[in-house]
PDB file of C-alpha atoms and ligand atoms in Angstrom:
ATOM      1  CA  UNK A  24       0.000   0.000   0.000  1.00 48.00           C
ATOM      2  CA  UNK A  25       0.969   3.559  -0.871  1.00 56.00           C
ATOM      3  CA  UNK A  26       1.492   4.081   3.340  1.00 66.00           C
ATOM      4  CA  UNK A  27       3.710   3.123   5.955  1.00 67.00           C
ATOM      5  CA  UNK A  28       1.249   0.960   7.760  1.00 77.00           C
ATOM      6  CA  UNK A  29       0.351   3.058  10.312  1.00 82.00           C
ATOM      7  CA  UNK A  30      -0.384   0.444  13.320  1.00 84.00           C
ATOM      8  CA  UNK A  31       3.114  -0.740  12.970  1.00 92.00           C
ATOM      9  CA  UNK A  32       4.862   2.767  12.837  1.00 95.00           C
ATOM     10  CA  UNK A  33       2.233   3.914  15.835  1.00 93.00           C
ATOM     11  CA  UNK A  34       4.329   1.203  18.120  1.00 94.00           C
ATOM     12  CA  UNK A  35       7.777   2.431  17.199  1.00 96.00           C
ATOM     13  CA  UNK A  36      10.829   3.709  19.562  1.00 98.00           C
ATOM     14  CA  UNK A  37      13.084   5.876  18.657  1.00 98.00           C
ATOM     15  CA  UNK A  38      15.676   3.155  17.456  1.00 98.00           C
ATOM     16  CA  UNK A  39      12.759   1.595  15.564  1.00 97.00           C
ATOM     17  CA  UNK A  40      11.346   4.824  13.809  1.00 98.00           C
ATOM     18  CA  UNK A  41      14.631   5.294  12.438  1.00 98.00           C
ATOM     19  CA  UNK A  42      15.634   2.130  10.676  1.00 97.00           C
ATOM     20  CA  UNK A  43      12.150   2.064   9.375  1.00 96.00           C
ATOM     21  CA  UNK A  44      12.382   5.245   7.908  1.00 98.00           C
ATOM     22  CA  UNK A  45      15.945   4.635   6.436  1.00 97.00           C
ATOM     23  CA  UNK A  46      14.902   0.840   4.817  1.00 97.00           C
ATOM     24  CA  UNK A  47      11.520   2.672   3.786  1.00 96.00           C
ATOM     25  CA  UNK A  48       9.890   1.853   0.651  1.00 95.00           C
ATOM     26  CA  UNK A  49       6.198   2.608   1.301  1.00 94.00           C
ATOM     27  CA  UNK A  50       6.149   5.043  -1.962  1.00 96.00           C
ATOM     28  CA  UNK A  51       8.152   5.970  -4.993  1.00 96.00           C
ATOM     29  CA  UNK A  52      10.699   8.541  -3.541  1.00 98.00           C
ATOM     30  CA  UNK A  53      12.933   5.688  -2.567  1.00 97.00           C
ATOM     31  CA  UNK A  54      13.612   4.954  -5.798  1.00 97.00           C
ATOM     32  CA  UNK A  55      15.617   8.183  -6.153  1.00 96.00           C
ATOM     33  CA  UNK A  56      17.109   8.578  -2.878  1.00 98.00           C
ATOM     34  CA  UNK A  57      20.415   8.453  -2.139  1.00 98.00           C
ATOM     35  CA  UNK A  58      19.392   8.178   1.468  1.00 98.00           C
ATOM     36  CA  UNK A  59      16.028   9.039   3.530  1.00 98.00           C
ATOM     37  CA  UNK A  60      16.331  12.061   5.810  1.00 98.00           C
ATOM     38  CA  UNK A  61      14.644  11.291   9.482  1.00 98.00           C
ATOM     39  CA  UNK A  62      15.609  14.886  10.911  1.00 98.00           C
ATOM     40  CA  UNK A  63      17.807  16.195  13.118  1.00 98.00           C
ATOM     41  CA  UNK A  64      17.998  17.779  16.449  1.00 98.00           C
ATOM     42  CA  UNK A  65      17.090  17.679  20.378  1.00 97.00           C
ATOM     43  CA  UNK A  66      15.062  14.439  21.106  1.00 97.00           C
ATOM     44  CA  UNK A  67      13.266  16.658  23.969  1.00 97.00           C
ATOM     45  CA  UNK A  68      12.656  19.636  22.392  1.00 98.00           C
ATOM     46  CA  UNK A  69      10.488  22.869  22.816  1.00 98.00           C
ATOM     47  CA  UNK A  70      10.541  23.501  19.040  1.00 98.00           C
ATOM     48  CA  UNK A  71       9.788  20.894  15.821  1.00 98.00           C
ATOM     49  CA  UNK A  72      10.230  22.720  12.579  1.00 98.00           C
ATOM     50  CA  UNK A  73       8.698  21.120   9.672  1.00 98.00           C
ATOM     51  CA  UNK A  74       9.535  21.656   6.320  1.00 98.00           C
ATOM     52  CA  UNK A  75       8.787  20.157   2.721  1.00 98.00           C
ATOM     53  CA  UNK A  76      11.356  17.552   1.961  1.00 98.00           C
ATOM     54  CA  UNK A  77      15.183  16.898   1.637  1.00 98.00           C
ATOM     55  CA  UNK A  78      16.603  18.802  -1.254  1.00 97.00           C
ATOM     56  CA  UNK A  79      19.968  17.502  -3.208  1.00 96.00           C
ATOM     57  CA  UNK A  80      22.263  18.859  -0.524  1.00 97.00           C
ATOM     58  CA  UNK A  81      20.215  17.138   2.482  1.00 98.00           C
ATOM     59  CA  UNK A  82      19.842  13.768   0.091  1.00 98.00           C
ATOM     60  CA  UNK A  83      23.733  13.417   0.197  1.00 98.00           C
ATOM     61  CA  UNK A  84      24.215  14.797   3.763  1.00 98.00           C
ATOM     62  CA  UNK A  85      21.416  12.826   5.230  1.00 98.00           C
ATOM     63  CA  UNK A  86      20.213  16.037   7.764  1.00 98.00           C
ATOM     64  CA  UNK A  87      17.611  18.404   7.089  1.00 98.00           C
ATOM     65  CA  UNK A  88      17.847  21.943   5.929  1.00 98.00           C
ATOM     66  CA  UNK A  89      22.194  21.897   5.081  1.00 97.00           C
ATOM     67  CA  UNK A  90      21.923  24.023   2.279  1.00 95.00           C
ATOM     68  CA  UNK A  91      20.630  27.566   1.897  1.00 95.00           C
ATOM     69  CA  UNK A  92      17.383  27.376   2.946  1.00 96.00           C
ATOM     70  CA  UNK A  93      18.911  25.925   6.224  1.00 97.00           C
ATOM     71  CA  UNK A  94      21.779  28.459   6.979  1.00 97.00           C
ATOM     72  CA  UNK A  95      18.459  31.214   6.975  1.00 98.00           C
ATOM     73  CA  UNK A  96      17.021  29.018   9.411  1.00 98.00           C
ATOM     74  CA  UNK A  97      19.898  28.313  11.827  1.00 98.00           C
ATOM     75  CA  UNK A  98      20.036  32.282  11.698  1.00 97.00           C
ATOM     76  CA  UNK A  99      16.151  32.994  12.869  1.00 97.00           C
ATOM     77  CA  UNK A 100      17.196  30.261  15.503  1.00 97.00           C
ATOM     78  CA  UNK A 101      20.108  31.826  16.837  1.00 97.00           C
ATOM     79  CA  UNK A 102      18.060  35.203  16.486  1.00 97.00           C
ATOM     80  CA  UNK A 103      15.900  33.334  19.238  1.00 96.00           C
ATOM     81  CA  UNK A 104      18.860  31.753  21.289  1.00 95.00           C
ATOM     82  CA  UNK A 105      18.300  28.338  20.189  1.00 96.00           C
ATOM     83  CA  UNK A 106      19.826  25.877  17.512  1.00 95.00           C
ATOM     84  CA  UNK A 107      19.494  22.476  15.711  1.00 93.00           C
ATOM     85  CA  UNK A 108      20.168  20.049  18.781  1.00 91.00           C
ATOM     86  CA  UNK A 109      19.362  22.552  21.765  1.00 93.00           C
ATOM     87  CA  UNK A 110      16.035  23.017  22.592  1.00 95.00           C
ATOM     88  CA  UNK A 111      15.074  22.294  18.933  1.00 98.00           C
ATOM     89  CA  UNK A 112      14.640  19.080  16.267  1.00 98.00           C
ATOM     90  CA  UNK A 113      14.010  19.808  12.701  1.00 98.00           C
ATOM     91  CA  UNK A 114      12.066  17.509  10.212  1.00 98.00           C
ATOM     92  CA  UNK A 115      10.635  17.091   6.786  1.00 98.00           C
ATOM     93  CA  UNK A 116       7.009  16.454   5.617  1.00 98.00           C
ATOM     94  CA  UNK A 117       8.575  13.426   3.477  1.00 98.00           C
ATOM     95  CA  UNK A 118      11.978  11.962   4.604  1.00 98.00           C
ATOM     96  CA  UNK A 119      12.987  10.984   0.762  1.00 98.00           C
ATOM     97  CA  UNK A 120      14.011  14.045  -1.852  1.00 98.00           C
ATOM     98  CA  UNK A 121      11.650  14.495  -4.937  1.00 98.00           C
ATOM     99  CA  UNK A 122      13.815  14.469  -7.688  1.00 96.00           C
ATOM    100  CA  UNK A 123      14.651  17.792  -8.877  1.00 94.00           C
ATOM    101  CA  UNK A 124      13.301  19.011  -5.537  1.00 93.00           C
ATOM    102  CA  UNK A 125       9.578  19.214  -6.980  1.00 96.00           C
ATOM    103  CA  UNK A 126       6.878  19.903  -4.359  1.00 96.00           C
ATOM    104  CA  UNK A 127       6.121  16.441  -3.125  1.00 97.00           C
ATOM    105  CA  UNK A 128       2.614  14.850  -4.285  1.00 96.00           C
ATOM    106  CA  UNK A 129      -0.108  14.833  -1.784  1.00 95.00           C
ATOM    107  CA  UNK A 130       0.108  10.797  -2.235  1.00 96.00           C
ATOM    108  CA  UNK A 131       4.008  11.185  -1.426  1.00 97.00           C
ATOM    109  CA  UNK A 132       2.928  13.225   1.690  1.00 97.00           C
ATOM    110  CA  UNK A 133      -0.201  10.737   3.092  1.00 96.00           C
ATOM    111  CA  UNK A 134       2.985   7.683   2.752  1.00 96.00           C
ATOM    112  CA  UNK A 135       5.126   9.664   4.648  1.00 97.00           C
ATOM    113  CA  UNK A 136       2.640  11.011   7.412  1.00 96.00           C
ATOM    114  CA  UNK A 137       2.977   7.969   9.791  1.00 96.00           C
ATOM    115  CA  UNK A 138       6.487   8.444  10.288  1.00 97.00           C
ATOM    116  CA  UNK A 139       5.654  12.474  10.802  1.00 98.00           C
ATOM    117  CA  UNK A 140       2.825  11.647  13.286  1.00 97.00           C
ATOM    118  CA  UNK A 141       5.247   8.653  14.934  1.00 97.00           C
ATOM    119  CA  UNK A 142       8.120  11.440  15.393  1.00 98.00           C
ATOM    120  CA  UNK A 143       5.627  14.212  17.068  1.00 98.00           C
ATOM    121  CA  UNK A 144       4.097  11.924  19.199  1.00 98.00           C
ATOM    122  CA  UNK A 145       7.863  10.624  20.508  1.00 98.00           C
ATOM    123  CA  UNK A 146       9.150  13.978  20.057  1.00 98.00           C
ATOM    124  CA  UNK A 147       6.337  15.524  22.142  1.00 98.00           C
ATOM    125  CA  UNK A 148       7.354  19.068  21.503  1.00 98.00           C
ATOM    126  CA  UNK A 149       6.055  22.051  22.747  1.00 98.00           C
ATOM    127  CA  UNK A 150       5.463  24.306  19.608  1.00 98.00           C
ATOM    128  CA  UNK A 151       5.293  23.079  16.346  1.00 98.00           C
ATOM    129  CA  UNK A 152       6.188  25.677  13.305  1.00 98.00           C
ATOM    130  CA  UNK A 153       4.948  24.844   9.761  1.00 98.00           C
ATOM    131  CA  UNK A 154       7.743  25.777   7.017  1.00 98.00           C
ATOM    132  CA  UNK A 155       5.671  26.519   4.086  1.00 98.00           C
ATOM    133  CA  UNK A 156       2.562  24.711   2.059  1.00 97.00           C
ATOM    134  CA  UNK A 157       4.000  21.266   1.915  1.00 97.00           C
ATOM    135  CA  UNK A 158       4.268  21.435   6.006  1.00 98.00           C
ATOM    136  CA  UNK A 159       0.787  22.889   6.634  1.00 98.00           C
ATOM    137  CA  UNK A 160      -0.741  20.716   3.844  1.00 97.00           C
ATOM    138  CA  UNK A 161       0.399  17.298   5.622  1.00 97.00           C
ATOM    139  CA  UNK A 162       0.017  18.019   8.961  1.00 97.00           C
ATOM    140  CA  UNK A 163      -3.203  20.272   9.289  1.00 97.00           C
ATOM    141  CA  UNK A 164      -4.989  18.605   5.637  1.00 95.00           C
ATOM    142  CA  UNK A 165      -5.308  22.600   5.198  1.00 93.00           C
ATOM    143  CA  UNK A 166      -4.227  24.002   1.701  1.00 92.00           C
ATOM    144  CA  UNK A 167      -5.457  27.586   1.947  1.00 94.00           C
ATOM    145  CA  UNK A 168      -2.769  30.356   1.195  1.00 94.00           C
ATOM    146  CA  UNK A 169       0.156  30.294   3.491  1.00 94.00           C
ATOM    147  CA  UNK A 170      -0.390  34.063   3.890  1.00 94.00           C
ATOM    148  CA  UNK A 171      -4.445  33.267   5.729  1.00 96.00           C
ATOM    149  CA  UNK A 172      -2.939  31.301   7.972  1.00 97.00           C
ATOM    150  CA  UNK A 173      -0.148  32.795   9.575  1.00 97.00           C
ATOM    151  CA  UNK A 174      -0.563  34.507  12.959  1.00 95.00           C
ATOM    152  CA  UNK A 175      -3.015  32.028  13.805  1.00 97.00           C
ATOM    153  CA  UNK A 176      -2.864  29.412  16.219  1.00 98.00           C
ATOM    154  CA  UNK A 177      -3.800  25.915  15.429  1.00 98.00           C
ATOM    155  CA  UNK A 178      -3.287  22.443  17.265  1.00 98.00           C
ATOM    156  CA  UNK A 179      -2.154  19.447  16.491  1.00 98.00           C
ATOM    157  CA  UNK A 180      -2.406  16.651  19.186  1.00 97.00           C
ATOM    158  CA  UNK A 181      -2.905  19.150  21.837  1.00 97.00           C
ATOM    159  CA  UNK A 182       0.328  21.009  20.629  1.00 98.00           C
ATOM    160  CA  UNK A 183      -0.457  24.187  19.568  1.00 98.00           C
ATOM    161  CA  UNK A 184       1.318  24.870  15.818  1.00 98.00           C
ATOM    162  CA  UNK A 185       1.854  28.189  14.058  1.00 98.00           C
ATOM    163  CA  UNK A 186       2.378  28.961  10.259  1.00 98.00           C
ATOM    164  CA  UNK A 187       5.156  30.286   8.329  1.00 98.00           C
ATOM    165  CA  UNK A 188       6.573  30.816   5.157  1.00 98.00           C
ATOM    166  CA  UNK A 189       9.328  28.430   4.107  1.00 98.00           C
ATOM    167  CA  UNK A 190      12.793  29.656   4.307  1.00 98.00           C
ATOM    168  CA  UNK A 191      13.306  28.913   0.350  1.00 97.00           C
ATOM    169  CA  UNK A 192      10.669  31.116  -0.382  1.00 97.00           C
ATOM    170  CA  UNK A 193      12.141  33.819   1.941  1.00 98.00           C
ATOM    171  CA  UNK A 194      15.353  34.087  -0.092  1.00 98.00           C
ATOM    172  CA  UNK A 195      13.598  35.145  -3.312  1.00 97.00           C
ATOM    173  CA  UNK A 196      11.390  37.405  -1.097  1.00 97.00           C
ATOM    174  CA  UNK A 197      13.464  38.913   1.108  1.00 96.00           C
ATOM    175  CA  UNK A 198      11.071  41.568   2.758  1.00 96.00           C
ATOM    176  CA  UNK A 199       8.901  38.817   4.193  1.00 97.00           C
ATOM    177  CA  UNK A 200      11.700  37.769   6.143  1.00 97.00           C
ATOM    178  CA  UNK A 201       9.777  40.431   8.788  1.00 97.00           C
ATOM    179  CA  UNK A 202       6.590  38.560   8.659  1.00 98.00           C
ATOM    180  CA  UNK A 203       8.419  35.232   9.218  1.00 98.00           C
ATOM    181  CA  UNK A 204      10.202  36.697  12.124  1.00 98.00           C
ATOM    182  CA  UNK A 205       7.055  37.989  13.875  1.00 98.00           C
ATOM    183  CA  UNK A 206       5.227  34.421  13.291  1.00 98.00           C
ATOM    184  CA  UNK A 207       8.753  33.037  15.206  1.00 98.00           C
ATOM    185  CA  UNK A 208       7.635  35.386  17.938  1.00 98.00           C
ATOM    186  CA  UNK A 209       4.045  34.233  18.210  1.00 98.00           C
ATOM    187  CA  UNK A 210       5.538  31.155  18.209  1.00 98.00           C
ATOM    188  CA  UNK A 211       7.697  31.979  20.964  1.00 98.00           C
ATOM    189  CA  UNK A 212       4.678  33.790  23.206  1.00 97.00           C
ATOM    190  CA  UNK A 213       3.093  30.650  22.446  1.00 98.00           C
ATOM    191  CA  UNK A 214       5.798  28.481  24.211  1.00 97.00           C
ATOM    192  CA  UNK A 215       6.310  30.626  27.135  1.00 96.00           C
ATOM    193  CA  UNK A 216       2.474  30.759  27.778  1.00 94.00           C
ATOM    194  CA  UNK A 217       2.682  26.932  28.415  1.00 93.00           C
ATOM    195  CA  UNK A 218       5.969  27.844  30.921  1.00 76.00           C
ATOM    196  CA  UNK A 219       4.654  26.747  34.966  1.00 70.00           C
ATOM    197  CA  UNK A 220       4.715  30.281  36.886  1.00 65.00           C
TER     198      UNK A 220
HETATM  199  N1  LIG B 319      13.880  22.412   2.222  1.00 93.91           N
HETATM  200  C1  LIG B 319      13.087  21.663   2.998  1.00 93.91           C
HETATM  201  O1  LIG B 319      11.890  21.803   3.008  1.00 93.91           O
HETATM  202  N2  LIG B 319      13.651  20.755   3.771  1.00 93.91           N
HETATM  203  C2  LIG B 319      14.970  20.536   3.810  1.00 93.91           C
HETATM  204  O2  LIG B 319      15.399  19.679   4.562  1.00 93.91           O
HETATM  205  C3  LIG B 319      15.778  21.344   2.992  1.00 93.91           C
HETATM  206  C4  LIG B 319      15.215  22.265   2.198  1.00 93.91           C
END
């Protein structure tokens, strides 16, 4: 079936999670992979970022967001004091790179989202941020504009998740680097609001 089947993936550790994901071959991605891409990052954290997919760089390097896209995020998380592997863990909608970095298929997406829902629910973060349509489109089922949905919270599994636009799409639009940077913010009030008094 075009799925990981979801009852086994719902049982899986850590350990587990990730050799399934890396022997994966629930859709056609794998065909093209050089290797799948589980994430990368604090297994306790406050923050899970969610992108779209591995891109060339990420398909060689096996870790999510290496190339530009990812040095613009590792600078909006040191703008908040926090980094890949402190406080944060950063993941893909789908694990395996579309070739030629296409937007993955909604198909692609529904075979990947056990081993999304499997990492949340280990994971158990405290914010989740959406990187773009791809993001918001697996996790929330929601494909309205990016741009209706920011500034907004929504939940997923009790864990409240906020919209933003994809760093990708921030370097060939620079000025809405400002809007991305106040959604980081609500993110941020969102956190702290959950912080015992
Ligand atoms: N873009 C993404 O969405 N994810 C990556 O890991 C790299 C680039």
């Amino acid at each position: 079936a075009l799925q990981a089947a979801n009852a086994a993936v719902d049982a899986m550790n850590w350990p587990e999670l990730t050799r399934a994901v890396a022997e994966c071959r629930a859709c056609p991605l794998c065909q093209q992979r050089k290797q799948a891409v589980l994430g990368v990052g604090d297994l306790n954290p406050d923050w899970l970022f969610i992108g779209e997919g591995p891109g060339a760089d990420e398909d060689v390097q096996g870790e999510p967001f290496v190339g530009q896209a990812g040095k613009l995020l590792d600078n909006m998380l040191a703008a908040l004091n926090i980094a890949r592997g402190n406080k944060v863990y950063i993941g893909n909608a789908v694990k395996c790179r579309p070739p030629g970095n296409r937007t993955p298929e909604a198909a692609e997406m529904a075979a990947c989202r056990p081993y999304l829902e499997r990492q949340i629910a280990l994971l158990k973060p405290k914010i989740i941020v959406l990187l773009g349509k791809a993001a918001v489109h697996s996790l929330l089922h929601d494909d309205k504009a990016l741009g209706t949905m920011r500034g907004k919270r929504f939940e997923y599994a009790g864990i409240p998740v906020v919209v933003t636009y994809h760093p990708a799409y921030l370097l060939r639009n620079l000025p809405e680097k400002a809007k991305a940077w106040e959604d980081l913010l609500f993110a941020r009030r969102l956190l702290r609001d959950q912080a015992v008094p």
